[in-house]
PDB file of C-alpha atoms in Angstrom:
ATOM      1  CA  MET A 662       0.083  -0.194  -0.406  1.00 56.00           C
ATOM      2  CA  ASN A 663       1.289   3.543  -1.043  1.00 72.00           C
ATOM      3  CA  ILE A 664       0.696   5.676   2.172  1.00 81.00           C
ATOM      4  CA  TRP A 665       3.773   7.716   1.494  1.00 80.00           C
ATOM      5  CA  SER A 666       2.835   8.786  -2.083  1.00 85.00           C
ATOM      6  CA  GLU A 667      -0.193  10.278  -1.724  1.00 92.00           C
ATOM      7  CA  PRO A 668      -1.669  13.206   0.923  1.00 95.00           C
ATOM      8  CA  GLN A 669      -1.654  12.821   4.611  1.00 94.00           C
ATOM      9  CA  PRO A 670      -4.822  13.848   6.804  1.00 95.00           C
ATOM     10  CA  ASP A 671      -2.565  16.865   7.739  1.00 97.00           C
ATOM     11  CA  SER A 672      -1.223  17.969   3.995  1.00 98.00           C
ATOM     12  CA  ARG A 673      -1.801  21.197   2.512  1.00 98.00           C
ATOM     13  CA  PHE A 674      -1.332  22.365  -1.152  1.00 98.00           C
ATOM     14  CA  VAL A 675      -0.459  25.980  -2.021  1.00 98.00           C
ATOM     15  CA  ALA A 676       0.358  26.622  -5.749  1.00 98.00           C
ATOM     16  CA  VAL A 677       3.844  28.600  -6.017  1.00 98.00           C
ATOM     17  CA  ASP A 678       6.095  29.249  -9.531  1.00 96.00           C
ATOM     18  CA  GLY A 679       3.616  27.229 -11.418  1.00 96.00           C
ATOM     19  CA  LEU A 680       3.955  24.190  -9.351  1.00 97.00           C
ATOM     20  CA  ARG A 681       1.307  22.805  -6.500  1.00 98.00           C
ATOM     21  CA  ILE A 682       3.960  22.266  -3.305  1.00 98.00           C
ATOM     22  CA  HIS A 683       2.859  20.397  -0.743  1.00 98.00           C
ATOM     23  CA  TYR A 684       3.913  21.429   2.844  1.00 98.00           C
ATOM     24  CA  LYS A 685       2.589  20.827   6.226  1.00 98.00           C
ATOM     25  CA  ARG A 686       1.968  23.056   9.183  1.00 98.00           C
ATOM     26  CA  ALA A 687       1.437  22.721  12.854  1.00 98.00           C
ATOM     27  CA  GLY A 688       2.032  24.481  16.195  1.00 98.00           C
ATOM     28  CA  SER A 689       2.018  27.996  17.309  1.00 96.00           C
ATOM     29  CA  GLY A 690       4.999  30.972  17.785  1.00 97.00           C
ATOM     30  CA  PRO A 691       7.703  32.521  15.711  1.00 98.00           C
ATOM     31  CA  PRO A 692       7.424  31.107  12.375  1.00 98.00           C
ATOM     32  CA  LEU A 693       9.854  28.063  11.573  1.00 98.00           C
ATOM     33  CA  VAL A 694      10.794  26.863   8.021  1.00 98.00           C
ATOM     34  CA  LEU A 695      12.711  23.524   7.653  1.00 98.00           C
ATOM     35  CA  LEU A 696      13.806  22.530   4.062  1.00 98.00           C
ATOM     36  CA  HIS A 697      15.186  18.780   3.611  1.00 98.00           C
ATOM     37  CA  GLY A 698      17.843  17.626   1.466  1.00 96.00           C
ATOM     38  CA  SER A 699      18.061  15.593  -2.099  1.00 95.00           C
ATOM     39  CA  ALA A 700      16.219  12.706  -2.476  1.00 93.00           C
ATOM     40  CA  SER A 701      14.054  13.179   0.844  1.00 96.00           C
ATOM     41  CA  SER A 702      11.052  14.986   1.780  1.00 97.00           C
ATOM     42  CA  LEU A 703       9.144  16.554   4.504  1.00 98.00           C
ATOM     43  CA  GLN A 704       8.753  13.802   6.743  1.00 97.00           C
ATOM     44  CA  HIS A 705      12.818  13.928   7.280  1.00 97.00           C
ATOM     45  CA  PHE A 706      11.573  16.169   9.941  1.00 98.00           C
ATOM     46  CA  ASP A 707       8.841  14.078  11.701  1.00 98.00           C
ATOM     47  CA  ARG A 708       9.596  13.838  14.786  1.00 97.00           C
ATOM     48  CA  ALA A 709      11.883  17.012  15.244  1.00 98.00           C
ATOM     49  CA  ALA A 710       9.014  19.280  13.922  1.00 98.00           C
ATOM     50  CA  ALA A 711       6.199  17.119  16.611  1.00 98.00           C
ATOM     51  CA  LEU A 712       8.999  18.766  19.161  1.00 98.00           C
ATOM     52  CA  LEU A 713       9.180  22.425  17.696  1.00 98.00           C
ATOM     53  CA  ALA A 714       6.045  22.817  17.081  1.00 98.00           C
ATOM     54  CA  GLN A 715       5.318  23.134  21.032  1.00 97.00           C
ATOM     55  CA  SER A 716       7.194  26.258  20.617  1.00 98.00           C
ATOM     56  CA  TYR A 717       7.469  27.484  16.925  1.00 98.00           C
ATOM     57  CA  ASP A 718       5.023  27.634  14.039  1.00 98.00           C
ATOM     58  CA  VAL A 719       6.532  25.143  12.017  1.00 98.00           C
ATOM     59  CA  ILE A 720       6.146  25.032   8.335  1.00 98.00           C
ATOM     60  CA  ARG A 721       8.100  22.715   6.067  1.00 98.00           C
ATOM     61  CA  PRO A 722       7.339  21.881   2.378  1.00 98.00           C
ATOM     62  CA  ASP A 723       8.021  18.940  -0.394  1.00 98.00           C
ATOM     63  CA  LEU A 724      11.017  21.125  -2.148  1.00 98.00           C
ATOM     64  CA  PRO A 725      10.635  20.903  -5.977  1.00 98.00           C
ATOM     65  CA  ALA A 726      11.564  17.871  -7.401  1.00 97.00           C
ATOM     66  CA  PHE A 727      10.666  15.713  -4.671  1.00 97.00           C
ATOM     67  CA  GLY A 728       8.148  14.061  -2.081  1.00 97.00           C
ATOM     68  CA  LEU A 729       4.091  15.255  -3.407  1.00 98.00           C
ATOM     69  CA  THR A 730       5.620  18.358  -4.951  1.00 98.00           C
ATOM     70  CA  GLY A 731       7.076  16.642  -7.908  1.00 96.00           C
ATOM     71  CA  PRO A 732       8.760  18.257 -10.640  1.00 98.00           C
ATOM     72  CA  ARG A 733       9.134  21.302 -12.490  1.00 97.00           C
ATOM     73  CA  GLY A 734       7.851  21.971 -15.689  1.00 96.00           C
ATOM     74  CA  ASP A 735      11.263  24.229 -16.413  1.00 97.00           C
ATOM     75  CA  ARG A 736      13.437  21.356 -14.839  1.00 97.00           C
ATOM     76  CA  ASP A 737      15.669  24.343 -13.376  1.00 98.00           C
ATOM     77  CA  TYR A 738      17.022  22.931 -10.342  1.00 98.00           C
ATOM     78  CA  ARG A 739      19.856  25.681  -9.393  1.00 98.00           C
ATOM     79  CA  VAL A 740      19.873  26.134  -5.577  1.00 98.00           C
ATOM     80  CA  PRO A 741      19.238  30.202  -6.277  1.00 98.00           C
ATOM     81  CA  THR A 742      16.374  28.805  -8.186  1.00 98.00           C
ATOM     82  CA  TYR A 743      15.187  26.661  -5.063  1.00 98.00           C
ATOM     83  CA  ALA A 744      15.837  29.918  -2.584  1.00 98.00           C
ATOM     84  CA  GLY A 745      13.235  31.996  -4.775  1.00 98.00           C
ATOM     85  CA  THR A 746      10.656  29.524  -4.762  1.00 98.00           C
ATOM     86  CA  VAL A 747      11.100  29.106  -0.685  1.00 98.00           C
ATOM     87  CA  ALA A 748      10.881  33.112  -0.946  1.00 98.00           C
ATOM     88  CA  ARG A 749       7.506  32.836  -2.960  1.00 98.00           C
ATOM     89  CA  LEU A 750       5.872  30.224  -0.843  1.00 98.00           C
ATOM     90  CA  LEU A 751       6.537  32.160   2.505  1.00 98.00           C
ATOM     91  CA  GLU A 752       5.043  35.350   0.699  1.00 98.00           C
ATOM     92  CA  THR A 753       2.248  33.338  -0.421  1.00 98.00           C
ATOM     93  CA  LEU A 754       1.483  31.838   2.862  1.00 98.00           C
ATOM     94  CA  GLY A 755       1.467  35.644   4.345  1.00 98.00           C
ATOM     95  CA  VAL A 756       4.688  35.059   6.811  1.00 98.00           C
ATOM     96  CA  PRO A 757       6.937  38.028   6.181  1.00 97.00           C
ATOM     97  CA  ARG A 758       9.818  36.905   8.721  1.00 98.00           C
ATOM     98  CA  TYR A 759      11.036  33.655   9.892  1.00 98.00           C
ATOM     99  CA  ALA A 760      13.692  31.314  10.851  1.00 98.00           C
ATOM    100  CA  VAL A 761      15.068  28.678   8.350  1.00 98.00           C
ATOM    101  CA  ALA A 762      16.491  25.384   9.169  1.00 98.00           C
ATOM    102  CA  GLY A 763      18.083  23.229   6.322  1.00 98.00           C
ATOM    103  CA  ASN A 764      19.445  19.584   6.638  1.00 98.00           C
ATOM    104  CA  SER A 765      22.218  19.280   3.412  1.00 96.00           C
ATOM    105  CA  LEU A 766      20.634  20.626   0.110  1.00 97.00           C
ATOM    106  CA  GLY A 767      18.236  22.280   2.323  1.00 98.00           C
ATOM    107  CA  GLY A 768      20.889  23.863   4.317  1.00 98.00           C
ATOM    108  CA  ASN A 769      22.398  25.415   0.762  1.00 98.00           C
ATOM    109  CA  ILE A 770      19.253  26.288  -0.058  1.00 98.00           C
ATOM    110  CA  ALA A 771      18.781  28.266   3.090  1.00 98.00           C
ATOM    111  CA  TRP A 772      22.326  30.064   3.274  1.00 98.00           C
ATOM    112  CA  ASN A 773      21.412  31.238  -0.402  1.00 98.00           C
ATOM    113  CA  HIS A 774      18.085  32.927   1.049  1.00 98.00           C
ATOM    114  CA  ALA A 775      20.117  34.405   3.384  1.00 98.00           C
ATOM    115  CA  LEU A 776      22.143  36.219   0.774  1.00 98.00           C
ATOM    116  CA  ASP A 777      19.550  36.814  -1.409  1.00 97.00           C
ATOM    117  CA  HIS A 778      16.317  37.856   1.313  1.00 97.00           C
ATOM    118  CA  PRO A 779      18.371  38.815   4.605  1.00 97.00           C
ATOM    119  CA  GLU A 780      15.768  41.408   5.583  1.00 97.00           C
ATOM    120  CA  ARG A 781      13.246  38.142   5.824  1.00 97.00           C
ATOM    121  CA  LEU A 782      14.876  35.666   8.360  1.00 98.00           C
ATOM    122  CA  ASN A 783      15.251  35.867  12.152  1.00 96.00           C
ATOM    123  CA  GLY A 784      17.784  33.144  12.203  1.00 98.00           C
ATOM    124  CA  LEU A 785      19.722  30.595   9.882  1.00 98.00           C
ATOM    125  CA  VAL A 786      20.348  27.069  11.086  1.00 98.00           C
ATOM    126  CA  LEU A 787      22.427  25.301   8.501  1.00 98.00           C
ATOM    127  CA  VAL A 788      22.642  21.326   9.242  1.00 98.00           C
ATOM    128  CA  ASN A 789      25.555  19.362   7.869  1.00 96.00           C
ATOM    129  CA  ALA A 790      24.571  21.903   4.289  1.00 97.00           C
ATOM    130  CA  THR A 791      26.186  21.663   1.002  1.00 95.00           C
ATOM    131  CA  GLY A 792      27.643  24.851  -1.246  1.00 95.00           C
ATOM    132  CA  TYR A 793      31.222  24.241  -0.899  1.00 94.00           C
ATOM    133  CA  PRO A 794      32.890  22.971  -3.881  1.00 90.00           C
ATOM    134  CA  GLU A 795      34.800  20.386  -2.295  1.00 75.00           C
ATOM    135  CA  LYS A 796      31.744  18.747  -0.711  1.00 73.00           C
ATOM    136  CA  THR A 797      31.608  15.128  -1.586  1.00 75.00           C
ATOM    137  CA  VAL A 798      29.193  13.999  -4.069  1.00 76.00           C
ATOM    138  CA  PRO A 799      27.149  10.702  -2.415  1.00 76.00           C
ATOM    139  CA  ALA A 800      27.545   7.775  -4.682  1.00 72.00           C
ATOM    140  CA  GLY A 801      23.340   7.486  -5.584  1.00 77.00           C
ATOM    141  CA  MET A 802      24.212  11.050  -7.301  1.00 81.00           C
ATOM    142  CA  ARG A 803      27.254  10.226  -8.762  1.00 80.00           C
ATOM    143  CA  LEU A 804      25.862   7.027 -10.554  1.00 82.00           C
ATOM    144  CA  THR A 805      22.912   9.686 -12.062  1.00 85.00           C
ATOM    145  CA  ARG A 806      25.841  11.304 -14.146  1.00 86.00           C
ATOM    146  CA  HIS A 807      26.806   8.152 -15.618  1.00 82.00           C
ATOM    147  CA  PRO A 808      25.766   8.692 -19.503  1.00 85.00           C
ATOM    148  CA  LEU A 809      24.863   5.099 -19.964  1.00 80.00           C
ATOM    149  CA  LEU A 810      22.692   4.643 -16.466  1.00 84.00           C
ATOM    150  CA  ARG A 811      20.862   7.969 -16.759  1.00 86.00           C
ATOM    151  CA  PRO A 812      18.108   6.754 -19.156  1.00 85.00           C
ATOM    152  CA  LEU A 813      18.183   3.663 -17.244  1.00 84.00           C
ATOM    153  CA  LEU A 814      17.754   5.530 -13.446  1.00 88.00           C
ATOM    154  CA  ARG A 815      14.853   8.267 -15.183  1.00 91.00           C
ATOM    155  CA  ARG A 816      12.826   4.618 -15.465  1.00 89.00           C
ATOM    156  CA  ALA A 817      13.675   2.608 -12.329  1.00 88.00           C
ATOM    157  CA  MET A 818      15.562   3.216  -9.204  1.00 89.00           C
ATOM    158  CA  PRO A 819      15.902  -0.004  -7.246  1.00 91.00           C
ATOM    159  CA  ARG A 820      14.654   0.045  -4.056  1.00 93.00           C
ATOM    160  CA  ARG A 821      17.680  -1.971  -2.995  1.00 93.00           C
ATOM    161  CA  ALA A 822      19.776   1.096  -4.356  1.00 91.00           C
ATOM    162  CA  ILE A 823      17.597   3.629  -2.374  1.00 93.00           C
ATOM    163  CA  GLU A 824      18.266   1.119   1.153  1.00 95.00           C
ATOM    164  CA  ARG A 825      21.916   1.208   0.281  1.00 93.00           C
ATOM    165  CA  ASN A 826      21.998   5.116   0.132  1.00 93.00           C
ATOM    166  CA  LEU A 827      20.149   5.597   3.272  1.00 95.00           C
ATOM    167  CA  ARG A 828      22.362   3.374   5.221  1.00 95.00           C
ATOM    168  CA  SER A 829      25.295   5.285   3.618  1.00 93.00           C
ATOM    169  CA  ALA A 830      24.005   8.269   5.198  1.00 94.00           C
ATOM    170  CA  VAL A 831      23.445   7.878   8.382  1.00 95.00           C
ATOM    171  CA  GLY A 832      26.478   7.215  11.697  1.00 94.00           C
ATOM    172  CA  PRO A 833      27.701   3.740  11.562  1.00 92.00           C
ATOM    173  CA  SER A 834      25.279   3.143  15.165  1.00 91.00           C
ATOM    174  CA  SER A 835      22.051   4.386  13.588  1.00 94.00           C
ATOM    175  CA  ARG A 836      18.850   2.232  13.451  1.00 94.00           C
ATOM    176  CA  ILE A 837      16.663   4.293  12.366  1.00 96.00           C
ATOM    177  CA  VAL A 838      17.044   2.283   8.421  1.00 97.00           C
ATOM    178  CA  ASP A 839      14.138   0.436   8.793  1.00 96.00           C
ATOM    179  CA  ASP A 840      11.604  -1.149   6.465  1.00 95.00           C
ATOM    180  CA  ALA A 841       9.124   2.250   6.871  1.00 94.00           C
ATOM    181  CA  MET A 842      11.879   4.489   6.105  1.00 96.00           C
ATOM    182  CA  VAL A 843      12.909   2.296   2.881  1.00 96.00           C
ATOM    183  CA  ASP A 844       9.687   2.147   1.763  1.00 96.00           C
ATOM    184  CA  ARG A 845       8.673   6.062   2.117  1.00 96.00           C
ATOM    185  CA  ALA A 846      11.696   6.993  -0.126  1.00 96.00           C
ATOM    186  CA  TYR A 847      11.089   4.295  -2.680  1.00 95.00           C
ATOM    187  CA  GLN A 848       7.071   5.176  -3.387  1.00 96.00           C
ATOM    188  CA  LEU A 849       8.326   9.020  -3.364  1.00 96.00           C
ATOM    189  CA  MET A 850      10.988   8.554  -5.756  1.00 95.00           C
ATOM    190  CA  SER A 851       8.515   5.850  -7.858  1.00 94.00           C
ATOM    191  CA  ARG A 852       5.906   8.890  -7.914  1.00 95.00           C
ATOM    192  CA  PRO A 853       5.348  10.227 -11.622  1.00 94.00           C
ATOM    193  CA  GLY A 854       8.075  12.378 -12.385  1.00 95.00           C
ATOM    194  CA  ASN A 855      10.386  12.416  -9.305  1.00 96.00           C
ATOM    195  CA  ARG A 856      12.843   9.782 -10.695  1.00 95.00           C
ATOM    196  CA  SER A 857      13.715  11.627 -13.842  1.00 96.00           C
ATOM    197  CA  ALA A 858      13.312  14.965 -11.564  1.00 96.00           C
ATOM    198  CA  PHE A 859      16.058  13.743  -9.681  1.00 95.00           C
ATOM    199  CA  VAL A 860      18.160  12.928 -12.192  1.00 94.00           C
ATOM    200  CA  ASP A 861      17.906  16.507 -13.719  1.00 95.00           C
ATOM    201  CA  PHE A 862      18.426  18.053 -10.398  1.00 96.00           C
ATOM    202  CA  CYS A 863      21.803  15.911 -10.196  1.00 93.00           C
ATOM    203  CA  ASN A 864      22.749  16.734 -13.353  1.00 95.00           C
ATOM    204  CA  THR A 865      22.466  20.508 -12.820  1.00 95.00           C
ATOM    205  CA  ASP A 866      25.372  22.678 -12.946  1.00 94.00           C
ATOM    206  CA  GLN A 867      25.339  24.433  -9.849  1.00 95.00           C
ATOM    207  CA  PRO A 868      26.873  28.005  -9.586  1.00 96.00           C
ATOM    208  CA  ASP A 869      29.511  28.605  -6.861  1.00 96.00           C
ATOM    209  CA  ARG A 870      28.322  31.206  -4.402  1.00 97.00           C
ATOM    210  CA  SER A 871      30.687  29.922  -1.722  1.00 97.00           C
ATOM    211  CA  ALA A 872      32.801  33.244  -1.687  1.00 97.00           C
ATOM    212  CA  GLN A 873      29.792  35.101  -0.917  1.00 98.00           C
ATOM    213  CA  ILE A 874      29.267  32.982   2.591  1.00 98.00           C
ATOM    214  CA  SER A 875      31.383  35.557   4.646  1.00 98.00           C
ATOM    215  CA  ARG A 876      28.727  38.364   3.766  1.00 98.00           C
ATOM    216  CA  ILE A 877      26.272  36.376   5.719  1.00 98.00           C
ATOM    217  CA  ALA A 878      25.141  38.756   8.445  1.00 96.00           C
ATOM    218  CA  VAL A 879      21.918  36.722   9.625  1.00 97.00           C
ATOM    219  CA  PRO A 880      22.313  34.918  13.410  1.00 98.00           C
ATOM    220  CA  THR A 881      23.610  31.624  12.120  1.00 98.00           C
ATOM    221  CA  LEU A 882      23.882  27.809  14.269  1.00 98.00           C
ATOM    222  CA  VAL A 883      26.178  25.429  12.203  1.00 98.00           C
ATOM    223  CA  LEU A 884      25.265  21.982  13.295  1.00 97.00           C
ATOM    224  CA  ARG A 885      27.207  19.359  11.626  1.00 95.00           C
ATOM    225  CA  SER A 886      28.027  15.516  12.302  1.00 95.00           C
ATOM    226  CA  ALA A 887      31.713  15.035  13.238  1.00 93.00           C
ATOM    227  CA  SER A 888      32.250  12.802  10.170  1.00 87.00           C
ATOM    228  CA  SER A 889      31.140  15.732   7.550  1.00 84.00           C
ATOM    229  CA  ASP A 890      33.614  17.352   4.881  1.00 76.00           C
ATOM    230  CA  GLY A 891      33.807  20.153   3.388  1.00 69.00           C
ATOM    231  CA  GLN A 892      31.869  22.264   5.963  1.00 82.00           C
ATOM    232  CA  HIS A 893      33.405  26.088   6.378  1.00 94.00           C
ATOM    233  CA  PHE A 894      30.654  27.859   7.347  1.00 97.00           C
ATOM    234  CA  ALA A 895      31.542  27.989  11.136  1.00 96.00           C
ATOM    235  CA  ARG A 896      34.504  29.522   9.921  1.00 96.00           C
ATOM    236  CA  ASP A 897      33.244  32.103   6.828  1.00 98.00           C
ATOM    237  CA  ILE A 898      30.207  33.342   8.741  1.00 98.00           C
ATOM    238  CA  ARG A 899      31.064  36.128  11.228  1.00 97.00           C
ATOM    239  CA  GLY A 900      29.756  35.598  14.495  1.00 97.00           C
ATOM    240  CA  SER A 901      28.249  32.154  13.988  1.00 98.00           C
ATOM    241  CA  GLN A 902      27.533  29.239  16.544  1.00 97.00           C
ATOM    242  CA  GLU A 903      28.667  25.802  15.955  1.00 97.00           C
ATOM    243  CA  LEU A 904      27.666  22.376  17.709  1.00 97.00           C
ATOM    244  CA  ILE A 905      29.208  19.142  16.219  1.00 96.00           C
ATOM    245  CA  HIS A 906      27.633  15.747  16.639  1.00 96.00           C
ATOM    246  CA  PRO A 907      30.188  12.931  17.554  1.00 95.00           C
ATOM    247  CA  ALA A 908      28.379   9.919  15.997  1.00 94.00           C
ATOM    248  CA  GLY A 909      25.775  11.229  13.596  1.00 94.00           C
ATOM    249  CA  GLY A 910      25.717  10.947  10.348  1.00 95.00           C
ATOM    250  CA  HIS A 911      24.366  13.428   7.097  1.00 94.00           C
ATOM    251  CA  LEU A 912      20.494  13.060   8.323  1.00 96.00           C
ATOM    252  CA  LEU A 913      20.917  14.379  11.655  1.00 97.00           C
ATOM    253  CA  PRO A 914      17.634  15.688  12.082  1.00 97.00           C
ATOM    254  CA  GLU A 915      15.945  12.457  11.750  1.00 97.00           C
ATOM    255  CA  GLU A 916      18.751  10.273  13.416  1.00 97.00           C
ATOM    256  CA  GLU A 917      18.650  12.531  16.526  1.00 97.00           C
ATOM    257  CA  PRO A 918      15.778  14.794  16.847  1.00 98.00           C
ATOM    258  CA  ARG A 919      15.871  15.493  20.128  1.00 98.00           C
ATOM    259  CA  TRP A 920      19.193  17.123  19.664  1.00 98.00           C
ATOM    260  CA  PHE A 921      18.496  19.116  16.754  1.00 98.00           C
ATOM    261  CA  ALA A 922      15.289  20.481  18.406  1.00 98.00           C
ATOM    262  CA  ASP A 923      16.994  21.455  21.088  1.00 98.00           C
ATOM    263  CA  ALA A 924      19.829  23.166  19.381  1.00 98.00           C
ATOM    264  CA  VAL A 925      17.604  24.942  17.119  1.00 98.00           C
ATOM    265  CA  GLU A 926      15.326  25.779  20.226  1.00 98.00           C
ATOM    266  CA  LYS A 927      18.289  27.349  22.127  1.00 98.00           C
ATOM    267  CA  PHE A 928      19.786  28.951  19.609  1.00 98.00           C
ATOM    268  CA  LEU A 929      16.441  30.697  18.736  1.00 98.00           C
ATOM    269  CA  ASP A 930      15.672  32.216  21.971  1.00 95.00           C
ATOM    270  CA  SER A 931      18.925  33.285  23.026  1.00 89.00           C
ATOM    271  CA  SER A 932      18.668  34.997  19.217  1.00 82.00           C
ATOM    272  CA  ALA A 933      15.202  36.486  20.007  1.00 73.00           C
ATOM    273  CA  ASP A 934      16.709  37.685  23.298  1.00 64.00           C
ATOM    274  CA  ASN A 935      19.691  39.411  21.593  1.00 66.00           C
ATOM    275  CA  CYS A 936      17.035  41.550  19.077  1.00 58.00           C
ATOM    276  CA  ARG A 937      15.144  42.697  22.537  1.00 51.00           C
TER     277      ARG A 937
END
């Protein structure tokens, strides 16, 4: 039964940039936007969002190419384009100011958003974010760039390969990759257009804006796993704070939802006190 590939009772949809963006919203308080990574979905934050919704108005979309939002008609998967779509999503929802936290690709989109729309952000949380050119590309993404495999992966993406990629993305002691998690990822990747959109995303030439990261002036928290590579946000963003998880993998909000939620809440509360 494809429970993950259909809307849930708390699913919402809104038209932005010619897309029918799927999102969920829960809680009350200052708005907090959560952005998932590539080949993922808003369900990545299920447990963390439940914790944060006790103090925040938590908004989490399925980013274009993923989840129930699905592919862009123009196939434009450049990160600044994603950042613009997120900005227009929040405009459409009538949310003028907010904090944003993003994991992996979501973190890349978040810091690009901070460059392009700093006046909108109360805080920025980067979780194993990407965007530096030396960042290692996961094996699953490298396969989509192979000219012989590319057309095959548009038609089929084996469940076994998805499970292997998930297991490689978590810490060595993590037990979160179970049948339900793999089923979720497989069902969402199998939605019409999502496989091709993922291949298009992986083959998009991304602009290198890493030299501009030092311009970010939004209060910033950097969360990363000790095993992460290519992470220079704490070095390059003046005044930023950094917390390092000793054993987590790439999917920290899903692996360690309490650690993630506590760190975000403490940081945002502190940032709000400093602005008073």
